[in-house]
Each structure stands twice: as C-alpha cells, then as structure tokens.
Coordinates of C-alpha atoms in Angstrom, one line a residue:
A1 CA 107.9 124.6 107.4
V2 CA 106.0 121.6 106.0
K3 CA 104.6 120.7 109.4
H4 CA 103.6 124.3 110.0
L5 CA 101.8 124.4 106.7
E6 CA 100.0 121.2 107.5
R7 CA 98.9 122.5 110.9
M8 CA 97.6 125.8 109.4
A9 CA 95.1 123.9 107.3
A10 CA 92.5 124.9 109.8
Q11 CA 89.1 123.2 110.2
T12 CA 86.2 124.0 112.6
V13 CA 83.0 122.4 113.6
H14 CA 80.9 125.3 112.2
P15 CA 81.8 128.4 110.1
L16 CA 80.4 130.7 112.8
L17 CA 82.8 129.3 115.4
M18 CA 85.9 129.9 113.2
P19 CA 87.1 132.9 115.3
I20 CA 87.0 131.0 118.6
L21 CA 87.4 127.3 117.8
Q22 CA 89.7 125.9 115.1
F23 CA 91.4 122.5 114.7
G24 CA 94.4 121.6 112.6
T25 CA 96.6 118.6 111.8
W26 CA 99.7 118.0 113.9
V27 CA 102.6 115.6 113.2
P28 CA 104.4 114.5 116.4
G29 CA 107.6 113.3 114.7
R30 CA 109.0 113.5 111.2
Y31 CA 106.6 114.8 108.6
D32 CA 107.2 111.8 106.3
A33 CA 106.4 109.2 109.0
K34 CA 103.2 108.2 107.3
A35 CA 104.8 108.1 103.9
K36 CA 107.5 105.8 105.2
Q37 CA 104.9 103.1 105.9
F38 CA 104.7 102.5 102.2
E39 CA 107.1 100.4 100.1
L40 CA 107.9 103.5 98.0
S41 CA 107.1 107.1 98.9
R42 CA 107.8 110.7 98.0
V43 CA 107.1 114.1 99.6
M44 CA 107.0 116.9 97.0
V45 CA 107.1 120.6 97.8
C46 CA 106.7 123.9 96.0
V47 CA 108.8 126.9 97.1
D48 CA 108.5 130.5 96.0
P49 CA 111.9 131.3 94.4
V50 CA 111.6 135.0 95.4
S51 CA 110.7 134.9 99.1
G52 CA 111.6 131.3 99.8
T53 CA 108.2 130.6 101.3
L54 CA 106.9 127.1 101.2
C55 CA 103.8 127.3 98.9
G56 CA 102.6 123.7 98.8
V57 CA 103.2 120.1 99.7
V58 CA 101.9 116.7 98.7
C59 CA 102.7 113.1 99.8
V60 CA 102.3 109.9 97.9
G61 CA 103.0 106.3 98.7
L62 CA 103.0 103.1 96.6
K63 CA 101.8 99.8 97.8
R64 CA 101.4 96.3 96.3
V65 CA 97.8 95.2 95.9
W66 CA 95.9 92.7 93.8
L67 CA 94.2 94.2 90.8
D68 CA 92.7 92.4 87.8
D69 CA 94.2 89.1 89.3
K70 CA 97.7 90.6 89.1
E71 CA 100.1 91.9 91.7
V72 CA 100.5 95.6 90.9
L73 CA 101.7 98.9 92.5
V74 CA 98.9 101.4 93.4
G75 CA 99.6 104.9 94.7
Y76 CA 97.9 106.7 97.5
L77 CA 97.9 110.5 97.5
F78 CA 97.5 112.3 100.8
D79 CA 98.1 115.6 102.6
L80 CA 97.9 117.9 99.6
R81 CA 98.2 121.4 101.0
V82 CA 98.6 124.9 99.4
H83 CA 99.5 128.0 101.4
S84 CA 96.5 130.3 101.6
S85 CA 98.5 133.2 100.1
F86 CA 99.4 131.1 97.0
Q87 CA 96.1 129.5 96.2
R88 CA 94.3 129.8 92.8
R89 CA 97.7 129.8 91.0
G90 CA 97.6 126.2 89.7
I91 CA 100.0 124.9 92.4
G92 CA 97.7 122.2 93.5
R93 CA 97.2 121.0 89.9
R94 CA 100.9 121.0 89.3
L95 CA 101.7 119.0 92.4
Q96 CA 99.0 116.5 91.4
E97 CA 100.5 116.1 87.9
L98 CA 104.0 115.6 89.4
V99 CA 102.6 112.9 91.7
E100 CA 101.0 111.1 88.7
T101 CA 104.3 111.3 86.7
W102 CA 106.3 109.9 89.6
C103 CA 103.8 107.0 90.1
R104 CA 104.0 106.1 86.4
E105 CA 107.8 106.2 86.5
K106 CA 107.8 103.8 89.5
G107 CA 105.4 101.4 87.8
G108 CA 102.1 102.5 89.5
V109 CA 99.0 101.5 87.6
A110 CA 96.4 103.5 89.6
L111 CA 96.2 106.4 92.1
Y112 CA 93.6 107.0 94.8
L113 CA 92.9 109.6 97.4
S114 CA 90.4 110.7 100.0
V115 CA 88.7 114.2 100.3
N116 CA 86.1 115.6 102.7
D117 CA 82.7 115.9 101.0
H118 CA 82.4 119.6 101.8
N119 CA 85.7 120.4 100.0
H120 CA 84.0 121.1 96.7
K121 CA 87.0 123.0 95.2
A122 CA 89.3 120.0 95.6
I123 CA 86.7 117.5 94.4
G124 CA 86.2 119.7 91.3
L125 CA 90.0 119.7 90.6
Y126 CA 90.3 115.9 90.9
R127 CA 87.4 115.4 88.5
Q128 CA 89.0 117.7 86.0
L129 CA 92.1 115.5 86.2
G130 CA 90.2 112.3 85.5
Y131 CA 89.5 111.0 89.0
K132 CA 86.2 109.1 89.5
Q133 CA 84.3 108.5 92.8
V134 CA 84.9 105.0 94.2
S135 CA 82.9 105.1 97.4
V136 CA 81.4 107.4 100.0
R137 CA 82.7 106.8 103.4
R138 CA 81.3 107.7 106.8
P139 CA 84.0 106.8 109.3
R140 CA 82.7 105.5 112.6
M141 CA 84.1 107.1 115.7
R142 CA 83.9 106.8 119.5
I143 CA 85.2 109.2 122.1
M144 CA 86.7 107.4 125.2
L145 CA 87.0 110.0 127.9
C146 CA 87.9 107.7 130.7
R147 CA 91.0 105.5 130.9
H148 CA 90.3 101.8 131.3
W149 CA 86.6 102.3 130.6
A150 CA 85.2 98.9 129.5
W151 CA 82.0 98.4 127.5
G152 CA 81.7 94.6 127.7
E153 CA 83.4 91.4 128.3
N154 CA 86.6 90.7 126.4
A155 CA 84.9 87.8 124.5
A156 CA 87.4 87.9 121.5
R157 CA 90.8 86.3 121.8
S158 CA 94.0 87.9 120.8
V159 CA 95.7 86.5 117.7
G160 CA 99.2 87.1 116.2
A161 CA 100.0 88.8 112.9
R162 CA 100.3 85.6 110.9
E163 CA 96.8 84.3 112.0
A164 CA 95.2 87.7 111.4
A165 CA 96.7 87.8 107.9
M166 CA 95.3 84.3 107.2
I167 CA 91.9 85.4 108.3
L168 CA 91.9 88.4 106.0
R169 CA 93.2 86.3 103.1
R170 CA 90.4 83.8 103.8
K171 CA 87.9 86.6 103.5
Y172 CA 89.3 88.5 100.5
G173 CA 91.6 86.2 98.7
L174 CA 92.9 88.0 95.6
S175 CA 90.1 90.5 95.4
D176 CA 90.9 93.8 93.7
G177 CA 92.4 96.2 96.1
T178 CA 93.6 93.7 98.7
P179 CA 97.1 94.4 99.9
V180 CA 99.7 91.8 99.1
D181 CA 101.9 92.4 102.2
L182 CA 99.3 91.8 104.9
L183 CA 101.7 90.1 107.2
R184 CA 104.1 93.1 107.1
I185 CA 101.3 95.5 107.9
L186 CA 99.9 93.4 110.8
G187 CA 103.4 92.9 112.1
S188 CA 104.3 96.5 112.1
D189 CA 105.3 98.2 115.4
L190 CA 102.3 100.5 114.9
C191 CA 99.8 97.6 114.9
L192 CA 98.7 97.4 118.5
G193 CA 97.0 93.9 118.2
S194 CA 94.5 91.8 116.4
W195 CA 91.4 89.9 117.8
C196 CA 89.3 87.1 116.5
A197 CA 86.0 85.5 117.7
V198 CA 84.7 82.2 116.3
D199 CA 81.4 80.2 116.6
H200 CA 82.1 76.8 115.1
S201 CA 78.5 75.7 115.5
T202 CA 77.3 78.2 112.9
D203 CA 80.5 78.5 110.9
S204 CA 80.7 82.2 111.9
W205 CA 83.8 84.2 112.6
A206 CA 85.0 87.8 112.8
S207 CA 88.3 89.7 113.2
V208 CA 89.6 93.2 113.6
S209 CA 93.0 94.9 114.2
L210 CA 94.1 98.1 116.0
W211 CA 96.5 100.7 114.6
N212 CA 98.3 103.6 116.4
S213 CA 97.3 106.5 114.2
S214 CA 98.6 109.1 116.5
A215 CA 102.2 108.1 115.9
M216 CA 101.8 109.5 112.4
G217 CA 99.6 112.6 113.2
G218 CA 96.2 113.6 114.2
M219 CA 93.8 116.5 114.8
G220 CA 94.6 119.1 117.5
P221 CA 93.2 122.5 118.6
L222 CA 94.6 125.7 117.1
V223 CA 92.3 128.2 118.7
V224 CA 90.1 127.8 121.8
L225 CA 89.0 131.4 122.5
L226 CA 92.8 132.1 122.4
S227 CA 95.5 130.4 120.4
V228 CA 97.0 127.3 121.8
E229 CA 100.4 129.0 122.1
S230 CA 98.7 131.7 124.3
W231 CA 97.1 129.1 126.5
R232 CA 100.5 127.4 127.1
G233 CA 102.3 130.7 127.7
L234 CA 103.2 131.6 131.3
R235 CA 101.8 135.2 130.9
T236 CA 98.3 133.9 130.1
V237 CA 98.3 131.5 133.1
A238 CA 99.6 134.3 135.4
A239 CA 96.9 136.8 134.1
L240 CA 94.1 134.3 134.5
L241 CA 95.3 133.5 138.1
A242 CA 95.5 137.2 138.9
V243 CA 92.0 138.0 137.6
M244 CA 90.4 135.0 139.4
T245 CA 92.2 136.0 142.7
V246 CA 90.9 139.5 142.4
L247 CA 87.4 138.3 141.7
L248 CA 87.5 135.9 144.6
Y249 CA 88.8 138.5 147.0
G250 CA 86.0 141.0 145.9
T251 CA 83.4 138.3 146.2
V252 CA 84.3 137.1 149.7
Y253 CA 85.3 140.3 151.4
R254 CA 83.6 143.2 149.6
L255 CA 80.1 142.2 148.8
E256 CA 77.4 142.3 151.5
W257 CA 74.7 140.4 149.8
L258 CA 75.0 136.7 150.4
A259 CA 73.0 135.7 147.4
L260 CA 75.2 137.7 145.0
Q261 CA 78.3 136.2 146.7
L262 CA 77.0 132.7 146.0
V263 CA 76.2 133.5 142.4
L264 CA 79.7 134.9 141.7
L265 CA 81.3 132.0 143.5
L266 CA 79.3 129.6 141.3
V267 CA 80.4 131.6 138.1
Q268 CA 84.0 131.4 139.2
L269 CA 83.7 127.7 139.8
L270 CA 82.3 127.2 136.3
V271 CA 85.1 129.3 134.9
W272 CA 87.7 127.2 136.7
F273 CA 86.0 124.0 135.5
G274 CA 86.1 125.3 132.0
L275 CA 89.8 126.2 132.2
A276 CA 90.5 122.8 133.6
I277 CA 88.7 121.2 130.6
V278 CA 90.6 123.4 128.2
Y279 CA 94.0 122.4 129.7
Y280 CA 93.0 118.8 129.9
G281 CA 92.0 118.9 126.3
L282 CA 95.2 120.5 125.2
H283 CA 97.2 117.9 127.1
K284 CA 95.2 115.0 125.5
F285 CA 95.3 116.4 122.0
S286 CA 99.0 117.1 122.2
S287 CA 99.9 113.6 123.4
Q288 CA 100.8 110.8 121.0
R289 CA 97.9 108.7 122.4
F290 CA 95.0 110.6 120.9
R291 CA 93.6 108.4 118.1
A292 CA 93.6 104.6 117.5
R293 CA 92.2 103.1 114.3
L294 CA 90.4 99.9 113.7
F295 CA 91.3 98.2 110.4
G296 CA 90.8 94.8 108.7
A297 CA 87.3 94.4 110.2
V298 CA 85.7 91.3 108.7
Q299 CA 82.8 89.1 109.5
H300 CA 81.4 85.8 108.2
G301 CA 78.3 83.7 108.9
P302 CA 75.0 84.2 110.6
R303 CA 76.6 85.4 113.8
G304 CA 79.4 87.3 112.1
R305 CA 78.0 90.7 113.0
E306 CA 77.6 89.8 116.7
L307 CA 81.1 88.4 116.8
L308 CA 82.6 91.4 115.1
T309 CA 80.9 93.7 117.7
Q310 CA 82.6 91.6 120.4
C311 CA 86.0 92.0 118.6
C312 CA 85.5 95.8 118.3
L313 CA 84.6 96.1 122.0
T314 CA 87.7 94.2 123.0
A315 CA 89.8 96.4 120.7
Q316 CA 88.2 99.5 122.3
N317 CA 89.1 98.2 125.8
A318 CA 92.7 97.7 124.6
A319 CA 92.9 101.2 123.1
C320 CA 91.4 102.7 126.3
S321 CA 93.9 100.8 128.5
R322 CA 96.7 102.4 126.5
G323 CA 95.3 105.9 127.1
F324 CA 93.8 106.7 123.7
L325 CA 91.1 109.3 123.6
E326 CA 89.4 108.4 120.3
I327 CA 88.9 105.3 118.2
I328 CA 87.9 105.4 114.5
C329 CA 87.2 103.0 111.7
N330 CA 87.1 104.2 108.1
V331 CA 84.5 102.2 106.2
A332 CA 82.3 102.7 103.2
Q333 CA 78.6 103.3 103.9
E334 CA 77.5 100.1 102.2
E335 CA 80.0 97.7 103.8
E336 CA 78.6 94.9 105.8
V337 CA 80.6 95.7 108.9
V338 CA 78.8 99.0 109.5
G339 CA 76.2 97.3 111.7
A340 CA 78.8 95.7 113.9
L341 CA 80.6 99.0 114.4
E342 CA 77.4 100.8 115.4
G343 CA 76.7 97.9 117.8
A344 CA 80.0 98.7 119.4
G345 CA 78.9 102.3 120.0
M346 CA 80.8 103.9 117.0
S347 CA 78.8 106.5 115.1
A348 CA 79.4 108.5 111.9
R349 CA 80.8 112.1 112.4
F350 CA 81.8 113.2 108.9
T351 CA 81.7 112.0 105.3
A352 CA 84.7 111.4 103.0
I353 CA 84.8 110.8 99.2
F354 CA 87.3 108.2 97.9
M355 CA 88.4 108.9 94.3
A356 CA 90.7 106.9 92.0
K357 CA 92.2 107.1 88.6
R358 CA 93.9 104.6 86.2
L359 CA 97.3 106.0 85.3
D360 CA 97.7 103.9 82.1
E361 CA 95.6 105.7 79.4
S362 CA 95.1 102.4 77.6
E363 CA 93.2 101.1 80.6
S364 CA 91.3 104.3 81.5
H365 CA 88.1 102.6 80.3
K366 CA 88.3 100.0 83.1
P367 CA 86.6 100.7 86.4
A368 CA 88.6 102.5 89.0
I369 CA 90.1 100.5 91.9
P370 CA 87.5 99.2 94.4
S371 CA 86.9 100.8 97.8

C-alpha cells in the first residue's frame, strides 16, 4: 500500500500533458531500502481507522556528521506523501511533527529535507514549522541512450573506498555537514566505484564516486496515452496488432492510388516506430538500471575543474557500460564543481530547495546545517 501511494504521487512535464503523460516514483524492492542505508531509520504511516486506507507516509533517517566541530546525529526527511483523498486535514503536519519528535528522542540535533521549487504548498508548510532554506540546487543530468557510449578517454584511474574517503577528508576535513562514516558509504554494495585524476606539476586533483540510485527507487511512467498496465496487457497488444494488420491489408490491396498507399505506409511505419519507443521506454524505466548518481565530486588546484571533468566522463562510461539510462549529480548552484559537470555534458533539468531546522530550541538561533 505504501509503494502504491508513492507511485501515485504523479508528476508530468507540463500541466497540459497530465491526461496523456504522467510519471511517478517506483520502488523495485522493499519500500524501506533507502531508509536502511542510514544508521537509524523509521517509516511512519497514517491509516484511516474507519476504512483502513493508508492516508500518508513519511521516511526519516539519522546519520552522523560533523557540526560545530562535534560528531552529531542529523536527520534526513524524505518521501512525505499524503493520499489525495485525505489532503488538507493536517496529516502532513502531524507526520512531520512525529518525525521531529522521533529524531529528538534518538539524539538528533537537526533535520533537513529537499522539496521541488514548484511545490509551494509543501514549502509553505515547512516554513511554518520553522525550516529555513539552506541552498537552491539544480541537479545536473545526462541521458545515455546507447549502451557503451563513450564521450572521451578514461583519463581518471579507479581508486578504492579507503583512498576515496581519504580524498574527501582532505578536501572537507571536519567541515559542517561532512559525514563521519565516509568509508562505510564508499564501501557499500551500492557504490559502483570511485575515480581520481591528479596533476602533480600544478598540485591539482579531483575525484568522484558513482552510486546505484535505481536499487532504491526512481521515476517511471504511469501514463503514456494509456496507463502502463494497459500497455503491458495482452489485450492491448492484440488490439494494436489487429488494427495495424487491417490498415496494412487495406493499404496494400484495396487502394488504387500509389501516392496514398505510400503515405499510409509511411504513417504506419511511424506508428510502429512510436510503439517500439514506448515499449523500449517501459522496459528501461522498469529495469533496476535506470539511474546512476555521481556523489563526492571534489576538485582542487588550477587544473581541478579539467581533472574533475575527466573523472565525470570516466564515471559516465562506467555507468553506461552497466546499462544505466541516466546519470545525475545533485549539487548546489553555487558549488565550484558545477563547471566541471557541465563540461561533462550534464545540464540542469529542475530545481530543488534544501531546507533545514535545528531541533534543539536553545540552538535555534544558530544557522541551519550547510548544504
């Protein structure tokens, strides 16, 4: 029921396309797979006591980071969903308050979240609850339509989890927001590799790592003219084949004008091509190799940007060789690595707002956690 509610949080590329093109979130395995990546986690639900309908759900995870030169627990709130039939009843606010209470009980000192910039209703709720904007992020993305499609030489070398963690510690040290357990993250089964490029002559270096985001969920189509379930149904396939066969028979054997036959044949070929794209898209979106994520992107020195671009291209080749369709990197607009990501062909597609809140009222006057 929770996975169904998550999937029904439909999105579209434009409001006018909502009837014919909708996307939603799918979770290939257990719903709490993402939450289990944290040291402590909880999935909370709201159920209507009369009908038994799942009204809402929210996930929260606690991780150890450095904050104010101390090792503390910080919470990350994600996947807050309320059923469309139960909205505007305070369920979202109540779930949010339960998350904050749980984080305080577990020793969390702050809580942060991400929300799309067009979700004004959610942003308004979070501001009422005391959350402050930390950063504006424009995730960089690139679509990789062809398997094993390379964009450059693999100039960067592969490094192990321990070396990658040392590079990140060298860059960030004990800066606020830096995870304490970098080695555990980089050594996870979901980490697909790390790469580093160095130029000793200019004291420049860069590094990036690759994460299998699709193992924990991703975006998939809900409606493409018809619902996804209809496209996958045998009746729909049989009906399409019957209609195309009749049209082909009428075109070849019943029409006397050659020009009209050619036009109709061309239309049928375009329709077949469109159907092939739809089914290919459904297959790719439904696979667990849809999206890979770049993380831990760092650069240093006069050639740092160039070296990071090489690392990102190498990571893209690695993701493409594993069959991933899309690669993404979630960065703040003002971060220095933006130029390197754009040099690797990754462009911004949407905007997200990161918001945070100190849970200890005595420290509420302090700045929120950094981006």
